[in-house]
């Protein structure tokens, strides 16, 4: 059992009643205990994918299992394993924080356990608000309430659909901390986000989805290495008209104002040319103002991937 | 949890949630039936009643009671149940129910159970208020309670269907206003259908409310417009129709799932 993937999605497709096809033959497996980040622009199909796994939408084709249980035919077993934090802030208004969290636990078939609920509220810094009505909370706190509800029944899989949208830096850090704690406790986590730094920071694996197609799934480190070029930028004190002859063999580009020389290279490559470049640079006798290297961020990788298609 | 066992914790969670909603609005929930019952008795019982003949051996005031209770029971069952399921759809909190390991049967038991509980309580309050105005007699208390519960459940099921079908607040009000209220008023709540000309009597027999009111009134005074067995049978038929519609709703995900 522990060998089987936590989530197996096979050939999933979804065409809405409007005729719009939001998912096209998506296949994906997610292992136990991993943090998987699903990235994609607005309307890519992230929420649709999550909705089908969680039972909010019906698939038009394909099959999904969670913990080995089919989400349609064996929905009770499958859904018992899942906690969902939806993208939209939808909460009751008149219930208290404690009551709404206890309600969720019951809904998922677990006997009452006030001590556990208190622990969840404490972890999410909500314990001071336990008897407050939800409508009196700020947006960020409501977001935490949704997370508390999702965690109330001790799910093995947690879906976070853009958990940090519209959330301040501090709360975002808090959430990352909670997510790490959950991962350490063995929870499988699938999150969607537009904050690429979030995926970079949190995820073990990253999937990129665009226009309903899963374009790539990769270990984060591999992805960074595979697509992550580096750049060496030489800033000159005085502008030059052209790339000096001595640097020409290394493939430099020159900025429009002639003050910057940029060399792109593959960080994973063995024979990086940095040392010979520096030697050649000294040979040119140019006055160097500054020198720096930078890695491409996931954002650039992402824009490169998605940009090519749209 | 095997396939046959019920998710009792979920049923209890939903039921308690719904009853908490009822408690929050308890005062207005109780005030309105007490007030409207009193008004009916002031207008029909005291002002008009003395000018009316006895019907089937009971005073007009006493004759009114079962019909009034039914009127409240139908209206309350439908509005409680339809609101209970419509509201989470409207604000979006329905996502949690849809993503939970809760079967259609459990959902219906919890929502319909809570709505029927509330409307039955209000019916009993109406009965208590009525007892202050007229001398009541209940010949068949067991059947009185049975009709009360059956009707509460059946019309809470109807309300549940309306709450899923409605996609705005107007529609939520439409069915009770345009269908239920006329059917109740024309269903012999305030008169015996024996008092109608033969043609209209026949038309009336297509009105489901006639059977409910008739059976319910029989449990009070031992007199009915239509045989009690038929009343009971018809009530079950309406209930089965509602259950069939609901099972279709869940099978197709109608207005619940995208
Ligand atoms: N109920 C619906 N009926 C018709 N089309 C829909 C429905 N829900 C979503 N869509 C469409 O399906 C596509 C995918 O939507 P989805 O919500 O899955 O995107 P997303 O990746 O979550 O986007 P975002 O980052 O903006 O949340 C969009 O083009 C959207 O307009
Ligand atoms: Mg989305």
Coordinates of C-alpha atoms and ligand atoms in Angstrom, one line a residue:
Chain A
X1 CA 0.0 0.0 0.0
X2 CA 2.7 2.5 0.9
X3 CA 4.2 1.8 -2.5
X4 CA 1.2 3.1 -4.4
X5 CA 1.2 6.8 -5.3
X6 CA -1.0 8.9 -3.0
X7 CA -2.7 10.4 -6.0
X8 CA -3.0 8.9 -9.5
X9 CA -4.5 10.9 -12.3
X10 CA -4.9 9.1 -15.6
X11 CA -6.0 10.8 -18.9
X12 CA -8.2 13.3 -17.1
X13 CA -10.2 15.7 -19.3
X14 CA -12.9 18.2 -18.5
X15 CA -15.3 20.0 -20.8
X16 CA -17.6 22.3 -19.1
X17 CA -21.3 22.5 -19.9
X18 CA -20.4 25.7 -21.8
X19 CA -18.4 23.6 -24.2
X20 CA -15.1 25.0 -23.0
X21 CA -12.4 22.3 -22.5
X22 CA -10.5 23.1 -19.4
X23 CA -8.4 20.0 -19.1
X24 CA -6.9 17.9 -21.9
X25 CA -5.8 14.4 -21.1
X26 CA -3.9 15.2 -18.0
X27 CA -1.9 12.3 -16.3
X28 CA 0.0 12.8 -13.1
X29 CA 1.0 10.8 -10.1
X30 CA 1.9 12.3 -6.7
X31 CA 3.8 10.4 -4.1
X32 CA 3.1 10.1 -0.4
X33 CA 4.6 12.9 1.6
X34 CA 5.7 15.1 -1.2
X35 CA 4.9 18.8 -1.8
X36 CA 3.7 19.3 -5.3
X37 CA 3.3 22.8 -6.7
X38 CA 1.0 23.3 -9.7
X39 CA 1.9 26.4 -11.6
X40 CA 0.1 28.0 -14.4
X41 CA -1.4 31.3 -15.6
X42 CA -5.0 32.4 -14.9
X43 CA -7.4 30.0 -16.4
X44 CA -4.9 27.2 -17.0
X45 CA -7.1 24.6 -15.3
X46 CA -5.5 24.3 -11.8
X47 CA -8.7 24.8 -9.9
X48 CA -10.6 22.6 -12.3
X49 CA -8.1 19.8 -11.7
X50 CA -8.4 20.1 -7.9
X51 CA -12.1 20.3 -8.1
X52 CA -12.3 17.0 -9.9
X53 CA -10.0 15.3 -7.4
X54 CA -12.0 16.7 -4.5
X55 CA -15.5 15.9 -5.9
X56 CA -16.7 19.4 -6.8
X57 CA -16.7 18.8 -10.5
X58 CA -17.2 15.8 -12.7
X59 CA -14.6 14.6 -15.1
X60 CA -15.5 14.2 -18.7
X61 CA -12.9 11.5 -19.1
X62 CA -10.2 9.7 -17.3
X63 CA -9.8 8.5 -13.8
X64 CA -8.5 9.7 -10.4
X65 CA -7.6 7.7 -7.4
X66 CA -6.6 9.0 -4.0
X67 CA -4.8 6.5 -1.7
X68 CA -5.8 3.8 -4.2
X69 CA -9.5 4.7 -4.0
X70 CA -11.4 5.9 -7.0
X71 CA -12.8 9.4 -6.4
X72 CA -16.1 8.5 -8.0
X73 CA -16.9 4.9 -7.2
X74 CA -15.2 4.9 -3.8
X75 CA -15.7 8.5 -3.0
X76 CA -16.2 8.0 0.7
X77 CA -12.8 6.4 1.3
X78 CA -11.0 8.8 -1.1
X79 CA -12.5 12.0 0.3
X80 CA -11.9 11.0 3.9
X81 CA -8.2 11.4 3.1
X82 CA -8.5 14.9 1.6
X83 CA -8.5 18.3 3.1
X84 CA -9.3 21.2 0.7
X85 CA -8.5 24.9 1.1
X86 CA -10.4 26.5 -1.8
X87 CA -9.2 29.5 -3.8
X88 CA -12.1 31.7 -2.9
X89 CA -12.7 32.9 0.6
X90 CA -16.0 31.2 1.3
X91 CA -16.9 31.0 4.9
X92 CA -20.0 31.0 7.1
X93 CA -20.6 34.4 8.8
X94 CA -22.3 33.7 12.0
X95 CA -20.5 30.6 13.2
X96 CA -17.6 30.9 15.6
X97 CA -14.1 29.8 14.6
X98 CA -14.2 26.8 16.9
X99 CA -17.6 25.7 15.9
X100 CA -17.0 25.9 12.1
X101 CA -13.7 23.9 12.5
X102 CA -15.5 21.3 14.7
X103 CA -18.2 21.1 12.1
X104 CA -15.7 20.3 9.4
X105 CA -14.3 17.5 11.5
X106 CA -17.7 15.9 11.9
X107 CA -18.6 16.3 8.3
X108 CA -15.5 14.2 7.4
X109 CA -16.7 11.5 9.7
X110 CA -14.4 12.0 12.7
X111 CA -15.7 11.9 16.3
X112 CA -15.4 15.2 18.1
X113 CA -12.0 16.0 19.5
X114 CA -11.9 19.5 21.0
X115 CA -8.2 19.1 22.0
X116 CA -7.2 18.5 18.5
X117 CA -9.2 21.4 17.2
X118 CA -7.5 23.7 19.7
X119 CA -4.1 22.4 18.6
X120 CA -4.9 23.2 14.9
X121 CA -6.2 26.7 15.9
X122 CA -3.1 27.3 18.0
X123 CA -0.8 26.2 15.1
X124 CA -2.5 28.7 12.9
X125 CA -2.4 31.5 15.5
X126 CA -6.2 31.5 15.6
X127 CA -6.7 30.4 19.2
X128 CA -7.4 33.9 20.4
X129 CA -10.2 34.0 18.0
X130 CA -11.7 30.7 18.8
X131 CA -15.0 32.1 20.0
X132 CA -15.2 35.0 17.5
X133 CA -17.8 34.9 14.8
X134 CA -16.1 34.5 11.4
X135 CA -17.6 37.7 10.0
X136 CA -15.6 39.7 12.5
X137 CA -12.3 38.4 11.2
X138 CA -10.0 39.9 8.7
X139 CA -9.5 38.4 5.3
X140 CA -6.1 36.8 6.3
X141 CA -7.7 35.3 9.3
X142 CA -10.6 33.9 7.3
X143 CA -8.0 32.3 5.1
X144 CA -6.5 30.6 8.2
X145 CA -9.9 29.5 9.2
X146 CA -10.3 27.7 5.9
X147 CA -7.0 26.0 6.5
X148 CA -8.0 25.0 10.0
X149 CA -11.2 23.5 8.6
X150 CA -9.3 21.6 6.0
X151 CA -6.9 20.2 8.7
X152 CA -9.6 19.5 11.3
X153 CA -10.0 15.9 10.2
X154 CA -6.3 15.1 10.0
X155 CA -6.2 14.6 6.2
X156 CA -3.4 12.6 4.5
X157 CA -3.6 14.9 1.5
X158 CA -4.0 18.6 1.6
X159 CA -5.0 20.7 -1.4
X160 CA -4.1 24.4 -1.1
X161 CA -5.5 26.4 -4.0
X162 CA -3.6 29.6 -4.0
X163 CA -3.3 29.7 -0.2
X164 CA -1.3 32.9 -0.1
X165 CA -3.2 35.0 -2.6
X166 CA -3.9 38.4 -0.9
X167 CA -2.0 37.5 2.2
X168 CA 0.7 39.6 3.9
X169 CA 4.3 38.5 4.1
X170 CA 4.1 37.5 7.7
X171 CA 1.1 35.3 7.2
X172 CA 2.7 33.8 4.1
X173 CA 5.7 32.8 6.2
X174 CA 3.4 31.4 8.8
X175 CA 1.7 29.3 6.2
X176 CA 5.0 28.0 4.8
X177 CA 5.9 27.0 8.4
X178 CA 2.6 25.1 8.8
X179 CA 3.1 23.4 5.4
X180 CA 6.6 22.3 6.4
X181 CA 5.3 20.9 9.7
X182 CA 2.6 19.0 7.9
X183 CA 5.1 17.6 5.4
X184 CA 7.3 16.5 8.3
X185 CA 4.3 14.8 9.7
X186 CA 3.9 12.9 6.5
X187 CA 1.0 14.8 4.8
X188 CA 1.0 15.0 1.1
X189 CA 0.5 18.6 -0.1
X190 CA -0.6 19.9 -3.5
X191 CA -0.6 23.7 -3.8
X192 CA -1.3 26.0 -6.7
X193 CA 0.3 29.4 -6.7
X194 CA 1.1 32.4 -8.7
X195 CA 3.9 33.3 -6.4
X196 CA 6.8 31.5 -8.1
X197 CA 9.1 32.0 -5.2
X198 CA 6.6 30.0 -3.2
X199 CA 6.9 27.0 -5.4
X200 CA 10.7 27.4 -5.5
X201 CA 10.7 27.7 -1.7
X202 CA 8.3 24.9 -0.8
X203 CA 7.9 22.3 -3.5
X204 CA 9.7 19.0 -4.0
X205 CA 8.2 18.7 -7.5
X206 CA 6.7 21.2 -9.8
X207 CA 4.1 20.8 -12.6
X208 CA 3.4 23.5 -15.1
X209 CA -0.1 23.6 -16.7
X210 CA -1.3 25.8 -19.4
X211 CA -4.5 25.9 -21.3
X212 CA -5.5 22.6 -19.8
X213 CA -2.4 20.8 -20.7
X214 CA 0.2 19.6 -18.3
X215 CA 3.3 20.8 -20.0
X216 CA 6.0 19.5 -17.7
X217 CA 6.5 17.8 -14.4
X218 CA 9.9 17.8 -12.8
X219 CA 11.8 17.6 -9.6
X220 CA 12.3 21.2 -8.6
X221 CA 16.1 20.9 -8.4
X222 CA 16.2 19.1 -11.8
X223 CA 14.0 21.8 -13.3
X224 CA 16.2 24.5 -12.0
X225 CA 19.3 22.7 -13.3
X226 CA 17.8 21.7 -16.6
X227 CA 16.3 25.1 -17.5
X228 CA 18.2 27.3 -15.2
X229 CA 20.8 29.1 -17.1
X230 CA 23.1 31.6 -15.3
X231 CA 24.3 35.0 -16.5
X232 CA 27.6 36.8 -16.0
X233 CA 27.2 40.5 -16.3
X234 CA 30.2 42.8 -16.6
X235 CA 29.5 46.5 -15.9
X236 CA 32.0 48.9 -17.4
X237 CA 33.1 52.3 -16.2
X238 CA 33.2 53.6 -19.7
X239 CA 30.9 52.5 -22.6
X240 CA 32.4 50.5 -25.5
X241 CA 31.2 50.4 -29.1
X242 CA 31.6 46.7 -29.5
X243 CA 32.5 43.5 -27.7
X244 CA 36.3 43.5 -27.3
X245 CA 38.1 41.0 -29.6
X246 CA 39.5 39.1 -26.6
X247 CA 36.1 38.4 -25.2
X248 CA 34.4 37.6 -28.6
X249 CA 35.0 33.8 -28.4
X250 CA 32.9 33.5 -25.3
X251 CA 29.7 34.8 -26.9
X252 CA 29.0 38.1 -25.1
X253 CA 26.1 40.4 -25.8
X254 CA 26.4 44.1 -25.4
X255 CA 23.8 46.4 -23.9
X256 CA 22.4 49.3 -25.9
X257 CA 24.3 51.9 -23.9
X258 CA 27.5 49.9 -24.3
X259 CA 28.1 49.8 -20.6
X260 CA 27.2 46.1 -20.0
X261 CA 28.6 42.9 -21.3
X262 CA 26.5 39.8 -20.7
X263 CA 27.6 36.2 -21.0
X264 CA 25.0 33.4 -20.6
X265 CA 26.1 30.0 -19.6
X266 CA 24.7 26.7 -18.3
X267 CA 25.3 26.5 -14.6
X268 CA 25.2 22.7 -14.6
X269 CA 27.9 22.5 -17.4
X270 CA 31.3 21.2 -16.2
X271 CA 33.5 23.5 -18.3
X272 CA 32.2 26.9 -17.2
X273 CA 34.3 29.5 -18.8
X274 CA 34.4 32.0 -16.0
X275 CA 38.1 31.6 -15.2
X276 CA 39.3 32.2 -18.9
X277 CA 36.8 35.0 -19.2
X278 CA 38.2 36.8 -16.2
X279 CA 41.7 36.3 -17.5
X280 CA 40.7 37.7 -20.9
X281 CA 38.9 40.6 -19.3
X282 CA 42.1 41.6 -17.5
X283 CA 43.9 41.4 -20.8
X284 CA 41.5 43.9 -22.4
X285 CA 42.5 46.6 -19.9
X286 CA 38.9 47.8 -19.6
X287 CA 37.9 49.6 -16.4
X288 CA 35.4 47.3 -14.7
X289 CA 32.8 49.0 -12.5
X290 CA 31.0 45.9 -11.2
X291 CA 30.7 42.2 -11.9
X292 CA 27.9 39.8 -11.0
X293 CA 26.3 36.5 -11.8
X294 CA 22.6 35.6 -11.4
X295 CA 20.5 32.5 -11.7
X296 CA 17.4 32.5 -13.7
X297 CA 14.4 32.3 -11.4
X298 CA 11.5 29.9 -11.8
X299 CA 9.6 32.8 -13.1
X300 CA 11.8 33.2 -16.1
X301 CA 11.7 29.5 -16.7
X302 CA 8.0 29.6 -16.5
X303 CA 7.5 32.5 -18.8
X304 CA 9.9 30.9 -21.3
X305 CA 7.7 27.7 -21.3
X306 CA 4.3 29.3 -21.3
X307 CA 5.3 32.3 -23.4
X308 CA 6.3 30.1 -26.3
X309 CA 2.8 28.6 -26.5
X310 CA 0.6 31.6 -26.2
Chain B
X1 CA -16.6 2.9 7.7
X2 CA -18.0 0.4 5.2
X3 CA -20.4 1.2 2.4
X4 CA -23.5 0.3 4.4
X5 CA -22.8 2.3 7.6
X6 CA -23.8 5.9 7.8
X7 CA -21.5 8.8 8.4
X8 CA -23.3 9.6 11.7
X9 CA -20.8 12.3 12.6
X10 CA -21.6 14.1 9.4
X11 CA -25.3 13.9 9.9
X12 CA -25.0 15.2 13.4
X13 CA -22.7 18.0 12.3
X14 CA -25.1 19.2 9.6
X15 CA -28.1 18.8 11.8
X16 CA -26.6 20.8 14.6
X17 CA -25.4 23.4 12.2
X18 CA -28.9 23.8 10.9
X19 CA -30.5 23.8 14.3
X20 CA -28.0 26.5 15.5
X21 CA -29.2 28.6 12.6
X22 CA -32.8 28.0 13.8
X23 CA -31.8 29.0 17.3
X24 CA -30.2 32.3 16.1
X25 CA -33.5 33.2 14.6
X26 CA -35.7 31.6 17.2
X27 CA -37.6 34.6 18.3
X28 CA -38.8 35.6 14.8
X29 CA -39.4 31.9 14.0
X30 CA -41.8 31.7 17.0
X31 CA -43.3 35.1 16.9
X32 CA -44.6 34.8 13.3
X33 CA -46.7 31.6 13.7
X34 CA -48.1 32.8 17.1
X35 CA -49.0 36.1 15.7
X36 CA -50.5 34.8 12.4
X37 CA -52.5 32.1 14.3
X38 CA -53.9 34.7 16.7
X39 CA -54.8 36.9 13.8
X40 CA -56.6 34.1 12.0
X41 CA -58.6 33.4 15.1
X42 CA -59.4 37.0 15.7
X43 CA -60.6 37.4 12.1
X44 CA -62.1 34.1 11.1
X45 CA -62.8 32.5 14.5
X46 CA -64.2 35.5 16.4
X47 CA -65.4 37.9 13.7
X48 CA -66.7 35.5 11.0
X49 CA -67.0 32.2 12.9
X50 CA -70.2 33.1 14.9
X51 CA -72.0 33.7 11.6
X52 CA -70.9 30.3 10.3
X53 CA -72.7 27.0 10.8
X54 CA -70.9 24.2 12.6
X55 CA -69.1 22.0 10.1
X56 CA -69.3 18.2 10.7
X57 CA -70.3 18.8 14.3
X58 CA -67.5 21.2 15.3
X59 CA -67.5 24.9 15.6
X60 CA -65.9 26.9 12.8
X61 CA -63.1 28.0 15.0
X62 CA -62.2 24.5 16.0
X63 CA -62.6 23.3 12.4
X64 CA -60.0 25.9 11.3
X65 CA -57.2 24.6 13.6
X66 CA -56.0 21.6 11.6
X67 CA -56.0 23.6 8.3
X68 CA -54.1 26.5 9.9
X69 CA -51.5 24.1 11.4
X70 CA -51.1 22.5 8.0
X71 CA -50.7 25.8 6.2
X72 CA -47.9 26.8 8.6
X73 CA -46.3 23.4 8.4
X74 CA -46.2 23.3 4.6
X75 CA -44.9 26.9 4.4
X76 CA -42.3 26.4 7.1
X77 CA -41.1 23.0 5.8
X78 CA -40.5 24.4 2.4
X79 CA -38.9 27.6 3.4
X80 CA -36.6 26.1 6.0
X81 CA -35.4 23.3 3.8
X82 CA -35.0 25.3 0.6
X83 CA -33.1 28.0 2.4
X84 CA -30.9 25.5 4.3
X85 CA -29.5 24.1 1.1
X86 CA -29.8 27.2 -1.1
X87 CA -27.8 29.4 1.2
X88 CA -24.5 27.4 1.1
X89 CA -24.8 27.2 -2.7
X90 CA -25.3 30.9 -2.8
X91 CA -22.3 31.9 -0.6
X92 CA -20.1 29.0 -1.9
X93 CA -19.7 27.1 1.4
X94 CA -21.4 24.1 -0.3
X95 CA -17.8 23.2 -1.5
X96 CA -17.2 21.6 1.8
X97 CA -20.3 19.4 1.7
X98 CA -19.4 18.3 -1.9
X99 CA -15.9 17.5 -0.9
X100 CA -16.8 15.6 2.2
X101 CA -17.3 11.8 2.5
X102 CA -21.0 12.3 2.9
X103 CA -23.6 10.3 0.8
X104 CA -26.7 11.8 -0.7
X105 CA -28.8 9.9 1.8
X106 CA -26.9 11.4 4.7
X107 CA -27.1 14.9 3.2
X108 CA -30.9 14.5 2.9
X109 CA -31.4 13.0 6.3
X110 CA -29.5 15.9 7.9
X111 CA -30.9 18.8 6.0
X112 CA -34.5 17.5 5.7
X113 CA -34.4 16.2 9.3
X114 CA -33.4 19.7 10.6
X115 CA -36.0 21.5 8.5
X116 CA -38.8 19.1 9.5
X117 CA -37.8 19.4 13.2
X118 CA -38.2 23.1 13.1
X119 CA -41.5 23.1 11.2
X120 CA -42.9 20.5 13.5
X121 CA -41.9 22.5 16.5
X122 CA -43.6 25.5 15.0
X123 CA -46.7 23.5 14.2
X124 CA -46.9 22.4 17.9
X125 CA -46.6 26.1 18.9
X126 CA -49.4 27.0 16.6
X127 CA -51.5 24.1 18.1
X128 CA -50.7 25.5 21.6
X129 CA -51.7 29.0 20.5
X130 CA -54.9 27.8 19.0
X131 CA -55.8 25.9 22.2
X132 CA -56.0 29.3 23.9
X133 CA -58.7 30.4 21.6
X134 CA -60.9 27.4 21.0
X135 CA -61.8 24.1 22.7
X136 CA -59.8 21.4 20.9
X137 CA -60.4 17.7 20.7
X138 CA -57.8 15.2 19.3
X139 CA -59.5 11.9 18.7
X140 CA -56.5 10.1 17.2
X141 CA -53.3 11.6 18.8
X142 CA -51.0 9.0 17.2
X143 CA -52.3 9.7 13.7
X144 CA -52.2 13.4 14.4
X145 CA -48.4 13.1 15.1
X146 CA -48.0 10.7 12.2
X147 CA -49.6 13.1 9.7
X148 CA -47.6 16.0 11.2
X149 CA -44.3 14.3 10.8
X150 CA -45.1 12.8 7.4
X151 CA -46.1 16.1 6.0
X152 CA -43.1 17.9 7.6
X153 CA -40.8 15.4 6.0
X154 CA -42.5 15.4 2.6
X155 CA -42.6 19.1 2.3
X156 CA -39.1 19.5 3.6
X157 CA -38.0 17.2 0.8
X158 CA -39.9 19.5 -1.6
X159 CA -38.1 22.5 -0.1
X160 CA -34.8 20.7 -0.5
X161 CA -35.5 20.3 -4.2
X162 CA -36.5 23.9 -4.6
X163 CA -33.4 25.0 -2.8
X164 CA -31.3 23.1 -5.3
X165 CA -33.3 24.1 -8.3
X166 CA -33.4 27.9 -7.5
X167 CA -30.5 29.9 -8.8
X168 CA -31.7 33.2 -7.3
X169 CA -33.7 34.4 -4.3
X170 CA -36.7 35.2 -6.4
X171 CA -37.1 31.6 -7.5
X172 CA -36.7 30.5 -3.9
X173 CA -39.8 32.5 -3.1
X174 CA -41.6 31.7 -6.3
X175 CA -42.8 28.2 -5.7
X176 CA -44.1 28.8 -2.2
X177 CA -45.8 31.9 -3.3
X178 CA -47.3 30.8 -6.6
X179 CA -48.0 27.2 -6.0
X180 CA -48.0 26.2 -2.3
X181 CA -50.0 29.1 -0.9
X182 CA -52.8 28.8 -3.5
X183 CA -52.9 25.1 -3.1
X184 CA -53.2 25.4 0.6
X185 CA -55.9 28.0 0.5
X186 CA -57.8 26.0 -2.1
X187 CA -57.1 22.7 -0.3
X188 CA -59.9 22.9 2.3
X189 CA -57.9 24.5 5.0
X190 CA -60.7 26.9 5.8
X191 CA -63.7 25.0 4.5
X192 CA -64.9 21.5 3.9
X193 CA -64.7 20.6 0.3
X194 CA -68.2 19.1 0.7
X195 CA -69.3 22.7 0.6
X196 CA -68.1 23.1 -3.0
X197 CA -70.2 22.5 -6.1
X198 CA -69.5 19.0 -7.6
X199 CA -67.4 20.3 -10.5
X200 CA -65.0 22.2 -8.2
X201 CA -64.9 19.3 -5.8
X202 CA -63.5 17.1 -8.5
X203 CA -61.0 19.7 -9.5
X204 CA -59.9 19.9 -5.9
X205 CA -59.1 16.2 -5.7
X206 CA -56.1 16.9 -7.9
X207 CA -54.8 19.2 -5.1
X208 CA -52.4 17.2 -2.9
X209 CA -53.0 19.5 0.0
X210 CA -56.6 18.4 0.2
X211 CA -55.4 14.9 1.3
X212 CA -53.1 16.2 3.9
X213 CA -55.6 18.6 5.5
X214 CA -58.4 16.1 5.3
X215 CA -56.4 13.3 7.0
X216 CA -55.0 15.7 9.5
X217 CA -58.4 17.0 10.4
X218 CA -59.7 13.5 10.7
X219 CA -57.1 12.8 13.4
X220 CA -58.7 15.7 15.4
X221 CA -62.4 15.3 14.9
X222 CA -62.9 11.9 13.3
X223 CA -64.3 13.5 10.2
X224 CA -62.6 13.6 6.8
X225 CA -63.4 14.9 3.3
X226 CA -61.6 11.9 1.7
X227 CA -61.0 8.5 3.2
X228 CA -58.1 8.5 5.6
X229 CA -56.3 5.6 3.9
X230 CA -56.3 7.5 0.7
X231 CA -54.9 10.6 2.5
X232 CA -52.1 8.5 3.9
X233 CA -51.4 6.8 0.6
X234 CA -51.3 10.1 -1.3
X235 CA -48.9 11.6 1.2
X236 CA -46.6 8.6 0.7
X237 CA -46.9 9.0 -3.0
X238 CA -45.8 12.6 -2.8
X239 CA -42.9 11.6 -0.6
X240 CA -41.8 9.0 -3.1
X241 CA -41.9 11.5 -5.9
X242 CA -39.7 13.9 -4.0
X243 CA -37.3 11.1 -3.1
X244 CA -37.1 10.0 -6.8
X245 CA -36.4 13.6 -7.8
X246 CA -33.7 14.0 -5.2
X247 CA -32.0 10.8 -6.1
X248 CA -31.9 12.0 -9.7
X249 CA -30.4 15.3 -8.6
X250 CA -27.6 13.5 -6.8
X251 CA -27.0 11.0 -9.6
X252 CA -26.6 13.7 -12.2
X253 CA -25.0 16.3 -9.9
X254 CA -27.7 18.7 -11.1
X255 CA -26.9 22.3 -10.0
X256 CA -24.5 20.9 -7.4
X257 CA -21.5 19.8 -9.4
X258 CA -19.8 21.6 -12.3
Ligands
LIG1 N1 -18.1 26.4 -14.3 C1 -17.4 26.7 -15.4 N2 -18.0 26.8 -16.6 C2 -17.3 27.1 -17.8 N3 -16.0 27.3 -17.8 C3 -15.4 27.3 -16.7 C4 -16.0 27.0 -15.4 N4 -15.1 27.0 -14.4 C5 -13.9 27.3 -15.0 N5 -14.1 27.5 -16.4 C6 -13.0 27.8 -17.3 O1 -12.1 26.8 -17.3 C7 -10.8 27.4 -17.4 C8 -9.9 26.9 -16.2 O2 -10.4 27.5 -15.0 P1 -9.7 27.2 -13.7 O3 -10.5 27.9 -12.6 O4 -9.4 25.8 -13.5 O5 -8.3 28.0 -13.9 P2 -7.1 28.2 -12.8 O6 -5.9 27.6 -13.4 O7 -7.5 27.8 -11.5 O8 -7.0 29.8 -12.9 P3 -6.6 30.9 -11.7 O9 -5.2 30.9 -11.6 O10 -7.2 32.1 -12.3 O11 -7.3 30.4 -10.5 C9 -11.0 28.9 -17.4 O12 -10.9 29.3 -18.8 C10 -12.3 29.1 -16.9 O13 -12.9 30.2 -17.6
LIG2 MG1 -7.8 28.7 -9.7

